[in-house]
Amino acid sequence: INSAPQDVAYYTVECSADCSHIYASALPIGFYYSYDYGKTWTNASAVSLPPEQLYLITTSGTGELVHVAGPNIGPYSSSDYGETFTISQSFSQQGRDWGSIACSFDGGIVVVTAMSSINGKWNGD
């Protein structure tokens, strides 16, 4: 990665199968993406994501479908390589402290777990 954003602490990195599309979560706050193997970067947090830290990232094999979540926020989904995001309506109780996120290679199946769960069921208010 040549021109990665400076003065940030990287939290999570995810990429497409060929690593042409790279997505990175950085502290203090930032969600960055690169479409050219890491040569140039865009801060998506400044465009279409809320200011909260989104540290969970998963992407489809092509990088087209991207899903992100963070503590008590999301999950958010993008179908345009991370340029725009919308809150996922597939999860009935957004606002949880999400623990992990993963998707299938084609991005069509997304699994999100909450930090406070018992046997895969939410254990909280």
N, CA, C and O of each residue as an XYZ file, in Angstrom:
500
protein
N       0.858     -1.178      0.000
C       0.000      0.000      0.000
C       0.892      1.225      0.000
O       1.684      1.434      0.919
N       0.758      2.017     -1.020
C       1.673      3.132     -1.207
C       1.249      4.423     -0.528
O       2.041      5.028      0.194
N       0.024      4.852     -0.744
C      -0.390      6.165     -0.270
C      -1.489      6.065      0.779
O      -2.461      6.819      0.730
N      -1.347      5.164      1.704
C      -2.359      4.982      2.748
C      -2.489      6.251      3.581
O      -1.507      6.967      3.776
N      -3.696      6.537      4.073
C      -3.891      7.721      4.913
C      -2.936      7.719      6.106
O      -2.676      6.677      6.707
N      -2.426      8.889      6.433
C      -1.464      9.051      7.518
C      -2.170      9.470      8.807
O      -3.330      9.880      8.784
N      -1.469      9.365      9.915
C      -1.951      9.815     11.226
C      -3.237      9.125     11.659
O      -4.071      9.731     12.332
N      -3.402      7.871     11.280
C      -4.529      7.064     11.735
C      -3.988      5.714     12.192
O      -2.916      5.280     11.772
N      -4.744      5.072     13.049
C      -4.403      3.720     13.500
C      -5.387      2.766     12.842
O      -6.592      2.842     13.086
N      -4.881      1.876     12.017
C      -5.771      0.966     11.302
C      -6.312     -0.099     12.242
O      -5.594     -0.661     13.068
N      -7.607     -0.354     12.083
C      -8.296     -1.292     12.945
C      -8.596     -2.595     12.211
O      -8.271     -3.676     12.702
N      -9.221     -2.492     11.031
C      -9.608     -3.658     10.254
C      -9.354     -3.387      8.776
O      -9.546     -2.268      8.299
N      -8.919     -4.424      8.053
C      -8.728     -4.324      6.612
C      -9.402     -5.516      5.955
O      -9.313     -6.638      6.454
N     -10.068     -5.280      4.851
C     -10.739     -6.332      4.088
C     -10.517     -6.007      2.617
O     -10.424     -4.838      2.243
N     -10.433     -7.045      1.778
C     -10.249     -6.771      0.353
C     -10.985     -7.781     -0.505
O     -11.382     -8.848     -0.036
N     -11.161     -7.426     -1.775
C     -11.751     -8.330     -2.748
C     -10.795     -9.501     -2.977
O      -9.654     -9.476     -2.515
N     -11.256    -10.512     -3.680
C     -10.445    -11.710     -3.881
C      -9.108    -11.411     -4.561
O      -8.105    -12.057     -4.256
N      -9.081    -10.448     -5.472
C      -7.828    -10.108     -6.151
C      -7.113     -8.917     -5.509
O      -6.090     -8.460     -6.019
N      -7.644     -8.417     -4.402
C      -7.098     -7.283     -3.645
C      -7.074     -5.979     -4.431
O      -6.355     -5.053     -4.055
N      -7.838     -5.884     -5.506
C      -7.931     -4.615     -6.229
C      -8.759     -3.600     -5.450
O      -8.510     -2.397     -5.531
N      -9.741     -4.083     -4.697
C     -10.591     -3.225     -3.868
C     -10.247     -3.495     -2.410
O     -10.415     -4.612     -1.921
N      -9.768     -2.472     -1.723
C      -9.358     -2.612     -0.327
C     -10.198     -1.671      0.522
O     -10.418     -0.518      0.151
N     -10.661     -2.160      1.650
C     -11.466     -1.388      2.595
C     -10.771     -1.412      3.939
O     -10.329     -2.468      4.391
N     -10.669     -0.250      4.590
C      -9.958     -0.182      5.862
C     -10.704      0.706      6.846
O     -11.199      1.776      6.492
N     -10.773      0.246      8.068
C     -11.320      1.033      9.168
C     -10.139      1.557      9.973
O      -9.212      0.811     10.290
N     -10.177      2.838     10.300
C      -9.052      3.445     11.005
C      -9.545      4.291     12.171
O     -10.647      4.839     12.139
N      -8.716      4.384     13.191
C      -9.007      5.235     14.345
C      -8.232      6.535     14.179
O      -7.119      6.477     13.656
N      -8.721      7.694     14.577
C      -9.873      7.837     15.457
C     -11.190      7.513     14.765
O     -11.976      6.743     15.317
N     -11.467      8.051     13.604
C     -12.683      7.690     12.886
C     -12.384      7.764     11.400
O     -11.861      8.763     10.906
N     -12.719      6.706     10.700
C     -12.539      6.739      9.266
C     -12.763      5.392      8.638
O     -12.335      4.365      9.165
N     -13.431      5.401      7.518
C     -13.613      4.213      6.703
C     -13.093      4.573      5.325
O     -13.665      5.425      4.645
N     -12.020      3.933      4.913
C     -11.349      4.268      3.670
C     -11.488      3.144      2.663
O     -11.602      1.974      3.030
N     -11.478      3.513      1.381
C     -11.462      2.495      0.348
C     -10.503      2.884     -0.765
O     -10.235      4.061     -1.007
N      -9.995      1.851     -1.436
C      -9.110      2.023     -2.575
C      -9.561      1.074     -3.667
O      -9.847     -0.092     -3.396
N      -9.628      1.558     -4.897
C     -10.023      0.735     -6.036
C      -8.841      0.380     -6.935
O      -9.023     -0.218     -7.995
N      -7.647      0.743     -6.517
C      -6.478      0.535     -7.383
C      -5.326     -0.123     -6.624
O      -4.175      0.307     -6.702
N      -5.673     -1.173     -5.894
C      -4.677     -1.962     -5.148
C      -3.955     -1.146     -4.075
O      -2.829     -1.478     -3.704
N      -4.585     -0.089     -3.576
C      -3.998      0.701     -2.500
C      -3.175      1.884     -2.944
O      -2.497      2.496     -2.118
N      -3.206      2.232     -4.219
C      -2.426      3.388     -4.692
C      -3.049      4.703     -4.264
O      -2.331      5.624     -3.873
N      -4.374      4.811     -4.328
C      -5.077      6.016     -3.880
C      -6.216      5.613     -2.955
O      -6.728      4.496     -3.037
N      -6.609      6.529     -2.074
C      -7.605      6.240     -1.041
C      -8.663      7.326     -0.971
O      -8.383      8.494     -1.240
N      -9.902      6.929     -0.600
C     -11.012      7.854     -0.373
C     -11.571      7.581      1.011
O     -11.688      6.425      1.416
N     -11.917      8.638      1.744
C     -12.532      8.493      3.060
C     -14.043      8.467      2.885
O     -14.655      9.515      2.677
N     -14.652      7.293      2.966
C     -16.095      7.142      2.808
C     -16.851      7.709      3.997
O     -18.030      8.038      3.869
N     -16.205      7.831      5.149
C     -16.883      8.379      6.327
C     -17.302      9.819      6.086
O     -18.291     10.285      6.652
N     -16.558     10.519      5.255
C     -16.880     11.911      4.971
C     -18.036     12.032      3.984
O     -18.570     13.125      3.794
N     -18.430     10.929      3.355
C     -19.424     10.987      2.298
C     -20.757     10.360      2.703
O     -21.790     11.028      2.658
N     -20.746      9.088      3.098
C     -22.030      8.405      3.245
C     -22.192      7.594      4.517
O     -23.190      6.889      4.672
N     -21.249      7.673      5.419
C     -21.360      6.909      6.659
C     -21.454      7.844      7.855
O     -20.967      8.973      7.801
N     -22.077      7.383      8.932
C     -22.142      8.210     10.137
C     -20.743      8.368     10.742
O     -19.832      7.614     10.397
N     -20.568      9.338     11.638
C     -19.242      9.606     12.188
C     -18.749      8.571     13.191
O     -17.587      8.623     13.594
N     -19.589      7.643     13.601
C     -19.161      6.637     14.572
C     -18.147      5.678     13.954
O     -18.068      5.532     12.734
N     -17.379      5.033     14.818
C     -16.368      4.088     14.361
C     -17.021      2.801     13.862
O     -17.782      2.163     14.590
N     -16.726      2.428     12.637
C     -17.211      1.192     12.047
C     -16.016      0.278     11.868
O     -15.247      0.436     10.919
N     -15.854     -0.668     12.762
C     -14.641     -1.474     12.761
C     -14.828     -2.877     12.215
O     -13.852     -3.618     12.099
N     -16.042     -3.265     11.877
C     -16.295     -4.574     11.290
C     -16.557     -4.401      9.802
O     -17.413     -3.608      9.410
N     -15.825     -5.138      8.971
C     -15.951     -5.011      7.522
C     -15.989     -6.409      6.908
O     -15.261     -7.305      7.336
N     -16.839     -6.584      5.908
C     -16.802     -7.777      5.072
C     -17.160     -7.355      3.661
O     -17.889     -6.383      3.465
N     -16.653     -8.076      2.683
C     -16.930     -7.744      1.294
C     -17.076     -9.005      0.456
O     -16.559    -10.068      0.798
N     -17.786     -8.857     -0.639
C     -17.925     -9.961     -1.585
C     -16.597    -10.181     -2.298
O     -15.682     -9.365     -2.186
N     -16.498    -11.266     -3.018
C     -15.267    -11.590     -3.725
C     -14.853    -10.531     -4.736
O     -13.662    -10.314     -4.959
N     -15.830     -9.873     -5.348
C     -15.522     -8.817     -6.320
C     -15.249     -7.479     -5.656
O     -14.666     -6.585     -6.270
N     -15.671     -7.335     -4.392
C     -15.544     -6.062     -3.693
C     -16.722     -5.139     -3.915
O     -16.771     -4.056     -3.331
N     -17.666     -5.537     -4.740
C     -18.814     -4.681     -5.053
C     -19.753     -4.509     -3.866
O     -20.224     -3.405     -3.594
N     -20.025     -5.609     -3.157
C     -20.903     -5.557     -1.997
C     -20.052     -5.463     -0.736
O     -19.178     -6.298     -0.501
N     -20.317     -4.437      0.072
C     -19.547     -4.194      1.287
C     -20.531     -4.029      2.436
O     -21.560     -3.368      2.293
N     -20.207     -4.634      3.579
C     -21.055     -4.519      4.766
C     -20.165     -4.097      5.930
O     -19.083     -4.650      6.126
N     -20.627     -3.111      6.701
C     -19.850     -2.615      7.836
C     -20.762     -2.457      9.052
O     -21.971     -2.269      8.922
N     -20.154     -2.538     10.230
C     -20.884     -2.342     11.486
C     -19.890     -1.894     12.544
O     -18.677     -1.979     12.353
N     -20.418     -1.420     13.652
C     -19.580     -0.981     14.755
C     -20.339     -1.052     16.057
O     -21.449     -1.583     16.111
N     -19.745     -0.517     17.108
C     -20.413     -0.583     18.413
C     -21.695      0.243     18.402
O     -21.664      1.465     18.256
N     -22.808     -0.441     18.559
C     -24.123      0.184     18.629
C     -24.521      0.930     17.370
O     -25.310      1.873     17.429
N     -23.978      0.513     16.221
C     -24.351      1.157     14.966
C     -24.269      0.167     13.807
O     -23.382     -0.685     13.753
N     -25.213      0.305     12.890
C     -25.230     -0.542     11.703
C     -26.017     -1.812     11.953
O     -26.753     -1.914     12.934
N     -25.864     -2.751     11.089
C     -24.936     -2.799      9.974
C     -25.407     -1.961      8.788
O     -26.602     -1.765      8.568
N     -24.424     -1.478      8.039
C     -24.659     -0.729      6.815
C     -24.212     -1.581      5.640
O     -23.284     -2.381      5.757
N     -24.884     -1.402      4.502
C     -24.549     -2.171      3.310
C     -24.354     -1.238      2.130
O     -25.000     -0.196      2.021
N     -23.449     -1.636      1.251
C     -23.175     -0.902      0.019
C     -23.189     -1.882     -1.138
O     -22.663     -2.989     -1.028
N     -23.786     -1.478     -2.239
C     -23.771     -2.313     -3.442
C     -23.002     -1.627     -4.564
O     -23.089     -2.034     -5.722
N     -22.247     -0.580     -4.217
C     -21.477      0.152     -5.224
C     -20.022      0.359     -4.791
O     -19.468      1.454     -4.896
N     -19.432     -0.720     -4.308
C     -18.015     -0.722     -3.931
C     -17.693      0.250     -2.792
O     -16.584      0.780     -2.729
N     -18.645      0.487     -1.898
C     -18.391      1.320     -0.734
C     -18.545      2.809     -0.952
O     -18.188      3.598     -0.076
N     -19.070      3.216     -2.100
C     -19.238      4.648     -2.354
C     -20.406      5.220     -1.567
O     -20.322      6.338     -1.059
N     -21.499      4.462     -1.460
C     -22.646      4.879     -0.655
C     -23.102      3.695      0.189
O     -22.968      2.539     -0.211
N     -23.637      4.003      1.351
C     -24.110      2.972      2.278
C     -25.517      3.304      2.739
O     -25.895      4.473      2.829
N     -26.291      2.262      3.033
C     -27.595      2.416      3.657
C     -27.664      1.453      4.832
O     -27.024      0.401      4.830
N     -28.449      1.827      5.833
C     -28.617      0.952      6.998
C     -29.360     -0.300      6.544
O     -30.325     -0.214      5.784
N     -28.921     -1.431      6.999
C     -29.542     -2.690      6.621
C     -30.876     -2.843      7.329
O     -30.954     -2.707      8.550
N     -31.915     -3.122      6.577
C     -33.240     -3.354      7.149
C     -33.451     -4.837      7.444
O     -34.501     -5.221      7.959
N     -32.472     -5.666      7.126
C     -32.600     -7.110      7.326
C     -32.476     -7.523      8.787
O     -32.896     -8.616      9.167
N     -31.901     -6.654      9.598
C     -31.688     -6.979     11.003
C     -32.704     -6.210     11.826
O     -32.765     -4.983     11.758
N     -33.503     -6.932     12.605
C     -34.661     -6.329     13.261
C     -34.313     -5.407     14.420
O     -35.124     -4.558     14.789
N     -33.136     -5.552     14.998
C     -32.805     -4.722     16.154
C     -31.429     -4.084     15.958
O     -30.446     -4.516     16.559
N     -31.371     -3.059     15.116
C     -30.119     -2.356     14.951
C     -29.768     -1.656     16.258
O     -30.613     -1.525     17.143
N     -28.533     -1.211     16.375
C     -28.110     -0.517     17.571
C     -27.477     -1.429     18.592
O     -27.306     -1.034     19.746
N     -27.129     -2.621     18.206
C     -26.452     -3.540     19.116
C     -24.954     -3.345     19.037
O     -24.438     -2.708     18.118
N     -24.279     -3.892     19.998
C     -22.820     -3.902     19.971
C     -22.408     -5.119     19.153
O     -22.230     -6.210     19.696
N     -22.258     -4.928     17.852
C     -21.974     -6.027     16.945
C     -20.593     -6.589     17.206
O     -19.642     -5.841     17.435
N     -20.481     -7.920     17.170
C     -19.226     -8.589     17.467
C     -18.462     -9.044     16.247
O     -17.231     -9.046     16.254
N     -19.171     -9.431     15.192
C     -18.509     -9.850     13.967
C     -19.488     -9.758     12.806
O     -20.705     -9.737     12.989
N     -18.916     -9.702     11.602
C     -19.732     -9.651     10.395
C     -19.000    -10.449      9.317
O     -17.775    -10.394      9.216
N     -19.759    -11.185      8.520
C     -19.179    -11.980      7.435
C     -20.208    -12.113      6.328
O     -21.411    -12.013      6.566
N     -19.721    -12.340      5.114
C     -20.647    -12.572      4.010
C     -20.106    -13.663      3.102
O     -18.925    -14.008      3.139
N     -21.006    -14.193      2.285
C     -20.621    -15.214      1.309
C     -19.785    -14.575      0.208
O     -19.719    -13.350      0.110
N     -19.152    -15.390     -0.612
C     -18.293    -14.890     -1.681
C     -19.057    -13.972     -2.629
O     -18.508    -12.976     -3.101
N     -20.320    -14.297     -2.911
C     -21.110    -13.437     -3.796
C     -21.756    -12.272     -3.047
O     -22.400    -11.427     -3.668
N     -21.595    -12.214     -1.725
C     -22.114    -11.114     -0.914
C     -23.595    -11.192     -0.623
O     -24.128    -10.315      0.057
N     -24.276    -12.208     -1.113
C     -25.715    -12.309     -0.947
C     -26.169    -12.762      0.429
O     -27.299    -12.485      0.830
N     -25.313    -13.448      1.147
C     -25.648    -13.896      2.499
C     -24.740    -13.169      3.477
O     -23.517    -13.218      3.352
N     -25.343    -12.494      4.451
C     -24.593    -11.740      5.453
C     -24.963    -12.263      6.831
O     -26.139    -12.467      7.133
N     -23.955    -12.478      7.661
C     -24.166    -12.925      9.037
C     -23.538    -11.894      9.963
O     -22.385    -11.502      9.783
N     -24.308    -11.461     10.956
C     -23.813    -10.504     11.941
C     -24.107    -11.076     13.317
O     -25.215    -11.548     13.573
N     -23.123    -11.036     14.204
C     -23.354    -11.500     15.569
C     -23.245    -10.328     16.534
O     -22.494     -9.381     16.305
N     -24.001    -10.411     17.605
C     -23.955     -9.389     18.651
C     -23.014     -9.842     19.759
O     -22.845    -11.040     19.987
N     -22.406     -8.886     20.443
C     -21.475     -9.206     21.527
C     -22.176     -9.918     22.667
O     -21.599    -10.819     23.276
N     -23.404     -9.535     22.967
C     -24.148    -10.143     24.073
C     -25.178    -11.094     23.504
O     -26.342    -10.729     23.338
N     -24.762    -12.301     23.207
C     -25.708    -13.275     22.676
C     -25.489    -14.619     23.346
O     -24.385    -14.931     23.793
N     -26.534    -15.400     23.412
C     -26.472    -16.747     23.949
C     -27.078    -17.660     22.898
O     -28.227    -17.476     22.496
N     -26.310    -18.644     22.454
C     -26.772    -19.573     21.424
C     -27.313    -18.861     20.180
O     -28.286    -19.302     19.567
N     -26.652    -17.736     19.819
C     -27.046    -17.011     18.620
C     -28.253    -16.120     18.776
O     -28.714    -15.533     17.797
N     -28.778    -16.002     19.983
C     -29.939    -15.133     20.208
C     -29.527    -13.962     21.076
O     -28.718    -14.103     21.993
N     -30.091    -12.806     20.777
C     -29.785    -11.578     21.506
C     -30.151    -11.718     22.962
O     -31.243    -12.179     23.294
N     -29.238    -11.321     23.837
C     -29.451    -11.416     25.274
C     -29.373    -10.015     25.862
O     -28.381     -9.655     26.494
N     -30.390     -9.251     25.658
C     -30.375     -7.874     26.166
C     -31.669     -7.174     25.843
O     -32.649     -7.786     25.417
N     -31.646     -5.881     26.056
C     -32.855     -5.066     25.823
C     -33.013     -4.740     24.364
O     -33.970     -4.065     23.983
